[in-house]
PDB file of C-alpha atoms and ligand atoms in Angstrom:
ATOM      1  CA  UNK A  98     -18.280  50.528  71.287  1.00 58.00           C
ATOM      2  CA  UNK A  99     -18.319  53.949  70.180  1.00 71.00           C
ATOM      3  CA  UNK A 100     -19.205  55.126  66.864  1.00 74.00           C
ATOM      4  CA  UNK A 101     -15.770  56.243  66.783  1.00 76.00           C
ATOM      5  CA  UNK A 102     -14.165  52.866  67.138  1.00 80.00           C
ATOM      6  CA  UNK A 103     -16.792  51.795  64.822  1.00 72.00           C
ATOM      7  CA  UNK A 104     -15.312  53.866  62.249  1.00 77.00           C
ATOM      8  CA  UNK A 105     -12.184  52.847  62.584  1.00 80.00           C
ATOM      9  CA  UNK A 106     -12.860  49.145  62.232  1.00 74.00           C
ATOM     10  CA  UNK A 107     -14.968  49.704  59.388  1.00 73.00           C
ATOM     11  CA  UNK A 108     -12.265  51.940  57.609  1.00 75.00           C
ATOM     12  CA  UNK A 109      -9.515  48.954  58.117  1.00 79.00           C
ATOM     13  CA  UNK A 110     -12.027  46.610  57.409  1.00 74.00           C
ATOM     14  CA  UNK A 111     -12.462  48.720  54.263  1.00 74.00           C
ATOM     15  CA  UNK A 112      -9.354  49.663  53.254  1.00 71.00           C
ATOM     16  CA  UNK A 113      -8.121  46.097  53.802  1.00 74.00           C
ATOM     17  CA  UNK A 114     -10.398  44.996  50.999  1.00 70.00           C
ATOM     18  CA  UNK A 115      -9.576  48.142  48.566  1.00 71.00           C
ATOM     19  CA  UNK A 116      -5.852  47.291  48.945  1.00 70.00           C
ATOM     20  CA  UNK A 117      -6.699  43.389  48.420  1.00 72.00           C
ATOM     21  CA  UNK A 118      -8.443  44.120  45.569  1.00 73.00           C
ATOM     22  CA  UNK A 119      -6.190  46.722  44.136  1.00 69.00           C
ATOM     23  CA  UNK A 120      -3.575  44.535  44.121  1.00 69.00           C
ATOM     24  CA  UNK A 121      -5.620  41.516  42.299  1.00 72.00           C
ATOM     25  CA  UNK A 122      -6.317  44.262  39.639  1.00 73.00           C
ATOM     26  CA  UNK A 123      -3.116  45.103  39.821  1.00 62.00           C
ATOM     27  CA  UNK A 124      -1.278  41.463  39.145  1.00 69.00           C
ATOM     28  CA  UNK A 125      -4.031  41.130  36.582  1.00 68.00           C
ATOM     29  CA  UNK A 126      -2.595  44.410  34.720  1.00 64.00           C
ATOM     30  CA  UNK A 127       1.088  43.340  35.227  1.00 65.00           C
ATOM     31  CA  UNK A 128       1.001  39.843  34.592  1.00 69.00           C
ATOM     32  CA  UNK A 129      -1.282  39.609  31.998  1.00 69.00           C
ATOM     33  CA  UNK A 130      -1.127  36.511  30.046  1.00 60.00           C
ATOM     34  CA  UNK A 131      -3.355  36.171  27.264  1.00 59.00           C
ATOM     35  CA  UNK A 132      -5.718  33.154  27.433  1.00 62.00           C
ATOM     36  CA  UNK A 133      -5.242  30.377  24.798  1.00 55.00           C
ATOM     37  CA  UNK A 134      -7.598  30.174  22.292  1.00 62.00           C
ATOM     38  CA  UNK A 135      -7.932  26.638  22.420  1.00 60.00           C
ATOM     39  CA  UNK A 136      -6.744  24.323  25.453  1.00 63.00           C
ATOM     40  CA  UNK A 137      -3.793  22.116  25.243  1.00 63.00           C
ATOM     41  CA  UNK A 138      -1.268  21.322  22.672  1.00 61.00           C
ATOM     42  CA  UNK A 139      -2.157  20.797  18.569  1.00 59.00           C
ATOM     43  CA  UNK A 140      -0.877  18.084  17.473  1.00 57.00           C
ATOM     44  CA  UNK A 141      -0.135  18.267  13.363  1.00 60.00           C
ATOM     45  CA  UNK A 142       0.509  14.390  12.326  1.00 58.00           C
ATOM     46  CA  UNK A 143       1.457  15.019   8.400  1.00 56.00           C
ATOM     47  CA  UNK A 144      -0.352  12.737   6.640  1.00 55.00           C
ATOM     48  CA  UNK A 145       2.183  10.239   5.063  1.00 51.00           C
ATOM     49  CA  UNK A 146       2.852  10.845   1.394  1.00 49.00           C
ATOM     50  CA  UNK A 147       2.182   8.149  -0.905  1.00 47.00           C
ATOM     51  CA  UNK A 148      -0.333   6.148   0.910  1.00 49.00           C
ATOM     52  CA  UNK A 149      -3.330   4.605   0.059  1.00 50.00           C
ATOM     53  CA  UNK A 150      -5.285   5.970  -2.519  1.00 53.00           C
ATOM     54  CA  UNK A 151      -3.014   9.172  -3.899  1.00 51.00           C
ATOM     55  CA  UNK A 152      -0.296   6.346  -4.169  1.00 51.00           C
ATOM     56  CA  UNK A 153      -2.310   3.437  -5.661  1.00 52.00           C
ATOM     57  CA  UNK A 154      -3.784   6.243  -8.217  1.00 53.00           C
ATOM     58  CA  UNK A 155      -0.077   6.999  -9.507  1.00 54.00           C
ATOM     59  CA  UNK A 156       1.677   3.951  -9.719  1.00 57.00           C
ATOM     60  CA  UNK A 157       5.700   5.465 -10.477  1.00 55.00           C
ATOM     61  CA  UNK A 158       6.642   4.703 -13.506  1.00 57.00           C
ATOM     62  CA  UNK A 159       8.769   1.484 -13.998  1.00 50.00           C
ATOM     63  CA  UNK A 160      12.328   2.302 -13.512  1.00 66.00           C
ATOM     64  CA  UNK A 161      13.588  -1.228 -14.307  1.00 83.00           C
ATOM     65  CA  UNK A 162      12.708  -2.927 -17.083  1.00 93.00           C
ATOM     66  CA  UNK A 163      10.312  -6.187 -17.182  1.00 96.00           C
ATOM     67  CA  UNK A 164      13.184  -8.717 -17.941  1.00 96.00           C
ATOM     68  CA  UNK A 165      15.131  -6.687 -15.508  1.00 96.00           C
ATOM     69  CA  UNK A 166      12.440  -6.725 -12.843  1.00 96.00           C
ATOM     70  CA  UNK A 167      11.838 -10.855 -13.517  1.00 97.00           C
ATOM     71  CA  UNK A 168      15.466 -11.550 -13.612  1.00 96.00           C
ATOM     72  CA  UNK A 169      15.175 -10.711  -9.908  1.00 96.00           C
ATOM     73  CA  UNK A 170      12.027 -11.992  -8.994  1.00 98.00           C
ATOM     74  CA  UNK A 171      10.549 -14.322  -6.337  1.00 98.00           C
ATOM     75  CA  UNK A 172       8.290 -16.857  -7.381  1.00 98.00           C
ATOM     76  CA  UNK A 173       7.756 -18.059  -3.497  1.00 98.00           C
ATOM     77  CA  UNK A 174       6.636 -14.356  -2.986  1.00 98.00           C
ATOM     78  CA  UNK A 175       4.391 -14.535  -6.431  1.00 98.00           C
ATOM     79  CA  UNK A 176       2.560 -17.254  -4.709  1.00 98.00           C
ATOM     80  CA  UNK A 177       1.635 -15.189  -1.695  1.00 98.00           C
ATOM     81  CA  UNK A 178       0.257 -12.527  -4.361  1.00 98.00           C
ATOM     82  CA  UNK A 179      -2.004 -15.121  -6.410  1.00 98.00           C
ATOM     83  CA  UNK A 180      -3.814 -15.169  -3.393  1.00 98.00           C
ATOM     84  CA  UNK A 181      -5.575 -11.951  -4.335  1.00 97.00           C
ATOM     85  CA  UNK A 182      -6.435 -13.973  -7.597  1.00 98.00           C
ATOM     86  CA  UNK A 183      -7.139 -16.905  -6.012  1.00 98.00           C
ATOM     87  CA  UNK A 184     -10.754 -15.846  -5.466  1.00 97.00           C
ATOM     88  CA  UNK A 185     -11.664 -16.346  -8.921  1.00 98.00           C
ATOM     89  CA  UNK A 186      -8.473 -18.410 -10.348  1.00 98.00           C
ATOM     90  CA  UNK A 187      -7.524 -21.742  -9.909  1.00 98.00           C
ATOM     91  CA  UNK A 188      -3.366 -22.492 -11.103  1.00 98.00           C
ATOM     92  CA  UNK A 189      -3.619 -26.051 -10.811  1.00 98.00           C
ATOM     93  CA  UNK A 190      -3.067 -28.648 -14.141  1.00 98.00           C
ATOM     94  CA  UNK A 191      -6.402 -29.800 -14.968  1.00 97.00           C
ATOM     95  CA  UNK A 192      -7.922 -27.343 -12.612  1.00 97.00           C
ATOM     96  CA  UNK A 193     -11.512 -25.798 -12.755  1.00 98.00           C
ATOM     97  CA  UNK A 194     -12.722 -22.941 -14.318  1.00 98.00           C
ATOM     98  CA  UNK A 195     -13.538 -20.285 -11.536  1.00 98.00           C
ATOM     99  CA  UNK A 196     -15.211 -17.384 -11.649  1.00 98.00           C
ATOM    100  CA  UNK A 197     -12.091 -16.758 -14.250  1.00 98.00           C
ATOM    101  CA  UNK A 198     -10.488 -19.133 -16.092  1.00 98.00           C
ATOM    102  CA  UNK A 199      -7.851 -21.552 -15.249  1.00 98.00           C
ATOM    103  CA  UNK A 200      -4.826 -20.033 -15.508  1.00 98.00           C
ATOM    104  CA  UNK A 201      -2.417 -23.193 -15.772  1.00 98.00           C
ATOM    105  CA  UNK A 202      -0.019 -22.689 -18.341  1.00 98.00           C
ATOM    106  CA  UNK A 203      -1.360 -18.957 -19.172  1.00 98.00           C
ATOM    107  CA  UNK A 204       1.645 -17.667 -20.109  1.00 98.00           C
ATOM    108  CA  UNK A 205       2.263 -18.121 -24.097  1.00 98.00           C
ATOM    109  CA  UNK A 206      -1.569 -19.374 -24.255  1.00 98.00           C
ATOM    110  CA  UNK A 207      -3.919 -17.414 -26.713  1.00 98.00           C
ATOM    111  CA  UNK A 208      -6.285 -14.684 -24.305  1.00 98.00           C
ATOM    112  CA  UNK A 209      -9.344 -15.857 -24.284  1.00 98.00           C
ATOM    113  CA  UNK A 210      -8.861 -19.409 -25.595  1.00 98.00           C
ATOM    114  CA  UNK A 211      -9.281 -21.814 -22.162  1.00 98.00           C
ATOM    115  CA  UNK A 212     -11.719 -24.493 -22.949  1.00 96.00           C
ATOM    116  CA  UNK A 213     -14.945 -23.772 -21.151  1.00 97.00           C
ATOM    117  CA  UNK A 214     -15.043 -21.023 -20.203  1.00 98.00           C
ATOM    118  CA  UNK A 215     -17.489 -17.925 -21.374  1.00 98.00           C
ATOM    119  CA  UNK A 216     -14.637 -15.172 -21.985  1.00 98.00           C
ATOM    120  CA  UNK A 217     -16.226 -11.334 -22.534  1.00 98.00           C
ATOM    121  CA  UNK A 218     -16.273 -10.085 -25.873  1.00 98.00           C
ATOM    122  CA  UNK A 219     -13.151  -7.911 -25.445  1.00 98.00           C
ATOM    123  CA  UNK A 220     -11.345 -10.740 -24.384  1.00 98.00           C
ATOM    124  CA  UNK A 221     -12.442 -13.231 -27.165  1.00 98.00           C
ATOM    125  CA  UNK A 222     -11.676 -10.702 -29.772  1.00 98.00           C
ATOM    126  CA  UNK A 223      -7.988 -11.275 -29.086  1.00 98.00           C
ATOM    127  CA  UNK A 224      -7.739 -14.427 -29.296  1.00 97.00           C
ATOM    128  CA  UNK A 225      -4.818 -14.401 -31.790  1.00 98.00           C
ATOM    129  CA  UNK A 226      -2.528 -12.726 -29.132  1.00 98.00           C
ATOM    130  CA  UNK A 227      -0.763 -15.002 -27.313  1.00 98.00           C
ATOM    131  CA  UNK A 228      -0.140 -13.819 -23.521  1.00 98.00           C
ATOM    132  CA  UNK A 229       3.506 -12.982 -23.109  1.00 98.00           C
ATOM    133  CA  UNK A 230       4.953 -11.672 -19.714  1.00 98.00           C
ATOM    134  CA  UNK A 231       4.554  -8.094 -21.033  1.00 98.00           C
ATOM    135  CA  UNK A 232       0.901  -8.781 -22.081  1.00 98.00           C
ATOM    136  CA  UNK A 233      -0.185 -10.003 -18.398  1.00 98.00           C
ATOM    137  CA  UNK A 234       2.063  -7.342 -16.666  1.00 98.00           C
ATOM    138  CA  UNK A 235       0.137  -4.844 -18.481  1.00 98.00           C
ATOM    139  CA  UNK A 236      -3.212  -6.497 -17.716  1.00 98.00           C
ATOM    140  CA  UNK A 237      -2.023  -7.325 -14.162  1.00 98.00           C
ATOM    141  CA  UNK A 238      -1.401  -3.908 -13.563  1.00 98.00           C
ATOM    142  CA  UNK A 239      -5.088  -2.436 -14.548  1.00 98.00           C
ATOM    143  CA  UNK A 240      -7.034  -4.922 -15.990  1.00 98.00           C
ATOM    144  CA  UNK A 241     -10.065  -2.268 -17.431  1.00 98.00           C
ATOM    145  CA  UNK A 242      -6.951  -0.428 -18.894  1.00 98.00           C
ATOM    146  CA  UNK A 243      -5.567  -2.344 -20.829  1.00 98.00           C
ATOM    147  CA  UNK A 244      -8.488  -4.707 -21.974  1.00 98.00           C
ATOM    148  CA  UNK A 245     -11.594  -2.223 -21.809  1.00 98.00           C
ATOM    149  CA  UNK A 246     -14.451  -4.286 -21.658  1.00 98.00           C
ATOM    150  CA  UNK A 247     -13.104  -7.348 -19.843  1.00 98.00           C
ATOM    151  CA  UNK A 248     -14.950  -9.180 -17.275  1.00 98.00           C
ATOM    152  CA  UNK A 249     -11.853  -9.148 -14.842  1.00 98.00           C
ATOM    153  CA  UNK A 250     -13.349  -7.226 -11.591  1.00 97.00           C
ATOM    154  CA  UNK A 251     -10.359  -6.589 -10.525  1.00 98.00           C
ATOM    155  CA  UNK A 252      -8.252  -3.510  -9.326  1.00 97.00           C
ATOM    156  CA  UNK A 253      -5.061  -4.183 -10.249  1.00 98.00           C
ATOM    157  CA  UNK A 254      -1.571  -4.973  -8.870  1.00 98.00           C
ATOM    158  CA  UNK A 255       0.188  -1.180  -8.394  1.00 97.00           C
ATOM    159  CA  UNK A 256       3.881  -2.723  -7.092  1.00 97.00           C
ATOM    160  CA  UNK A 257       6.187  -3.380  -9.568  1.00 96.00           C
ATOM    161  CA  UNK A 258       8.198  -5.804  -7.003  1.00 97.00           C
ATOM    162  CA  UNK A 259       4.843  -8.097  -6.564  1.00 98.00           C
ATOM    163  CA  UNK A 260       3.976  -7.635  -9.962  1.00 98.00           C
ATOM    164  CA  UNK A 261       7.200  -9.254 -10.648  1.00 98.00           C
ATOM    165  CA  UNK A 262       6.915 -12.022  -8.479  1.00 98.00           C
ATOM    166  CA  UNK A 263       3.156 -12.780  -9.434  1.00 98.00           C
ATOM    167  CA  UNK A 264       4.530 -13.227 -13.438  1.00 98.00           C
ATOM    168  CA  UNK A 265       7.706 -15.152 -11.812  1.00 98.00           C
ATOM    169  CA  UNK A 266       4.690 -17.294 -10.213  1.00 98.00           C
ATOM    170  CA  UNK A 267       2.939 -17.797 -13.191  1.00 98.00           C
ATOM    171  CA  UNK A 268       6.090 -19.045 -14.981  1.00 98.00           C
ATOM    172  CA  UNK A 269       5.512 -21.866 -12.702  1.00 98.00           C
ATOM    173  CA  UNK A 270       2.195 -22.896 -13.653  1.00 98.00           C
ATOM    174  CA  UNK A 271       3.443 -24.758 -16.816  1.00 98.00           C
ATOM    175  CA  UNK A 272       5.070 -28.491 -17.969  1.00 97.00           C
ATOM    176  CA  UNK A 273       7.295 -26.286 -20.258  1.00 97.00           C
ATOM    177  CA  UNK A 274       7.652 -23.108 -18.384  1.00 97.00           C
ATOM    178  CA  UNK A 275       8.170 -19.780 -20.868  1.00 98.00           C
ATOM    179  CA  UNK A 276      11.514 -17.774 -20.487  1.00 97.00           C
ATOM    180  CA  UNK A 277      11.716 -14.602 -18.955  1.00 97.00           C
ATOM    181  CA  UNK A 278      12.310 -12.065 -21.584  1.00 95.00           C
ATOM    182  CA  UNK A 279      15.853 -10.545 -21.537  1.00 93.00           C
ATOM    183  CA  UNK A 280      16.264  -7.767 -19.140  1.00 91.00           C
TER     184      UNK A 280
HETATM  185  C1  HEC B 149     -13.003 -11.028  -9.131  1.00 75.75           C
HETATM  186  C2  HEC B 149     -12.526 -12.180  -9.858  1.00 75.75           C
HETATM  187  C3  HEC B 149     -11.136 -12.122 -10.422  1.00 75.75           C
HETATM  188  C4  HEC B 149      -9.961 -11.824  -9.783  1.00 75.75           C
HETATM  189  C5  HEC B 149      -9.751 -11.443  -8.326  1.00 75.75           C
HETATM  190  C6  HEC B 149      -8.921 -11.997 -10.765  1.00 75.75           C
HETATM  191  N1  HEC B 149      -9.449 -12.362 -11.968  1.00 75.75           N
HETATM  192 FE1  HEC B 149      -8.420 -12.758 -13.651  1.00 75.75          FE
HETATM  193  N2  HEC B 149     -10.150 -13.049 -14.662  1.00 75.75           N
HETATM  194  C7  HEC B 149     -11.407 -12.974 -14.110  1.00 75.75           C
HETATM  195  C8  HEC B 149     -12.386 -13.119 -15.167  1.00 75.75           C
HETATM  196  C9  HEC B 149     -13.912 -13.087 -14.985  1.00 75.75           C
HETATM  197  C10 HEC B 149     -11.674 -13.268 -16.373  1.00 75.75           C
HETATM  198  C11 HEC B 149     -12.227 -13.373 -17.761  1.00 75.75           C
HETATM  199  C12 HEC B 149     -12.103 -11.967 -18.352  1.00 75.75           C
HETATM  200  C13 HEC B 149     -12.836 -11.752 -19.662  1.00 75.75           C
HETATM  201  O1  HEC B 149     -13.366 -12.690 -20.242  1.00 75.75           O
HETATM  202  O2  HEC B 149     -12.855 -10.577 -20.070  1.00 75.75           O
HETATM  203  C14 HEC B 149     -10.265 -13.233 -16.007  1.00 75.75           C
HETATM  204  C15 HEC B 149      -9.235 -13.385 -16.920  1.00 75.75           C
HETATM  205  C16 HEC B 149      -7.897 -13.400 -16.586  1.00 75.75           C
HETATM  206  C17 HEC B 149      -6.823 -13.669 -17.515  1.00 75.75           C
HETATM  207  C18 HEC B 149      -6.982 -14.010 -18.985  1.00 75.75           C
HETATM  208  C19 HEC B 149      -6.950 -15.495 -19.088  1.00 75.75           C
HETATM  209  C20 HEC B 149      -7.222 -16.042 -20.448  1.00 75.75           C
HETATM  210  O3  HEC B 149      -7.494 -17.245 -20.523  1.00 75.75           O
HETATM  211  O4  HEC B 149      -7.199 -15.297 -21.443  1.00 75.75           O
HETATM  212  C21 HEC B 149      -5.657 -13.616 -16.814  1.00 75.75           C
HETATM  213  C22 HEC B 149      -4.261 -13.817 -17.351  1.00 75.75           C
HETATM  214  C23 HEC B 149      -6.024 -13.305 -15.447  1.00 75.75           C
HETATM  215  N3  HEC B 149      -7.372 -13.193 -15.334  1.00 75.75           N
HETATM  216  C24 HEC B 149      -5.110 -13.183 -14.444  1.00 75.75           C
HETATM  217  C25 HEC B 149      -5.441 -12.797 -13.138  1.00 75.75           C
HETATM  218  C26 HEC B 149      -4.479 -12.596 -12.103  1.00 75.75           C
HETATM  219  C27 HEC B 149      -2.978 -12.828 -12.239  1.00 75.75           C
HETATM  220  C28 HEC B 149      -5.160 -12.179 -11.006  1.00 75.75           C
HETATM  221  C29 HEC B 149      -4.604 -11.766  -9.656  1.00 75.75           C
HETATM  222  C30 HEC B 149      -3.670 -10.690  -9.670  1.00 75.75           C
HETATM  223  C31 HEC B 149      -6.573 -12.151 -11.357  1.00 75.75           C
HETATM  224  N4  HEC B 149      -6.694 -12.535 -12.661  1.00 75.75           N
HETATM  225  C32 HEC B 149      -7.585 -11.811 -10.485  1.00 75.75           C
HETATM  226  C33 HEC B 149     -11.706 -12.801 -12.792  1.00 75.75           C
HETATM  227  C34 HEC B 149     -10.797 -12.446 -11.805  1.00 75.75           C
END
């Protein structure tokens, strides 16, 4: 071969490759499609309004009220919600003293007054209030709130509804059960 047909091979071979490449650079100019900054799709879940803490922090105000709430109540479901009391309570006539008191026949009894039992300060000092259904919904419903000082480690119950059916369960615990007060 020549170094004429040399050239010429070398030239296509050349231009072949300029023309391949031009048109990579080219597509690149025409068809450019910026990268995304980050791969794949973002998925947003909203986080769901009123749960857990936020919710538990700002119990909505009562809209019924507590004779209202207890004229509908469920004292099967109230049952199912002394559980959380359980721990420390025992509802049975003639029951032990827990880590709390007994609470049979609580309702209408004096705070702090069940034989036996070593009540805190806060709680002995009220022992001329009897416990009506509005006296353990509020102490149900923060027990450091409304008694500060009480020995009661215990959250509270936030629901209205199972507030409600707890009392409705404690109505229960008594020979002569107390009436609901008029809604
Ligand atoms: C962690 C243990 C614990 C749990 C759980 C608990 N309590 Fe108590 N409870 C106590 C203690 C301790 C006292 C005594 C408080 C004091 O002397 O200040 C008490 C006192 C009470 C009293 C006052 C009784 C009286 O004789 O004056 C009532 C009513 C009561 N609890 C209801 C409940 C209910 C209803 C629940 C469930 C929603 C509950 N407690 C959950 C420990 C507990």
């Amino acid at each position: 071969m020549d170094s004429f047909e040399f050239n010429k091979i070398a030239g296509a071979v050349l231009g072949t490759a300029l023309v391949v490449f031009g048109l990579n650079e080219l597509s690149k100019i025409i068809y450019h499609a910026p990268e995304p900054e980050k791969q794949g799709f973002a998925i947003e879940v909203a986080e769901a309004a009123g749960s857990g803490e936020a919710a538990a922090a700002t119990p909505a105000a009562p809209a019924e009220s507590l004779g209202a709430m207890l004229a509908s109540a469920d004292a099967a479901k109230g049952q199912t919600v002394f559980k959380a009391c359980a721990a420390c309570h025992d509802g049975s006539k003639g029951g032990p003293n827990k880590v709390g008191p007994n609470l049979w026949g609580v309702v209408g009894r004096m705070h702090g007054s069940h034989e036996g039992f070593a009540y805190s300060d806060a709680m002995a000092a009220l022992k001329d209030k009897p416990w009506t259904y509005e006296a353990l919904n509020e102490f149900i419903t923060n027990p450091k709130a409304a008694i500060p000082g009480t020995k009661m480690a215990f959250g509270g119950i936030k629901k209205d509804a199972d507030r409600a059916n707890l009392l409705a369960y404690l109505q229960t615990l008594s020979d002569s059960p107390v009436p609901f007060p008029a809604p």
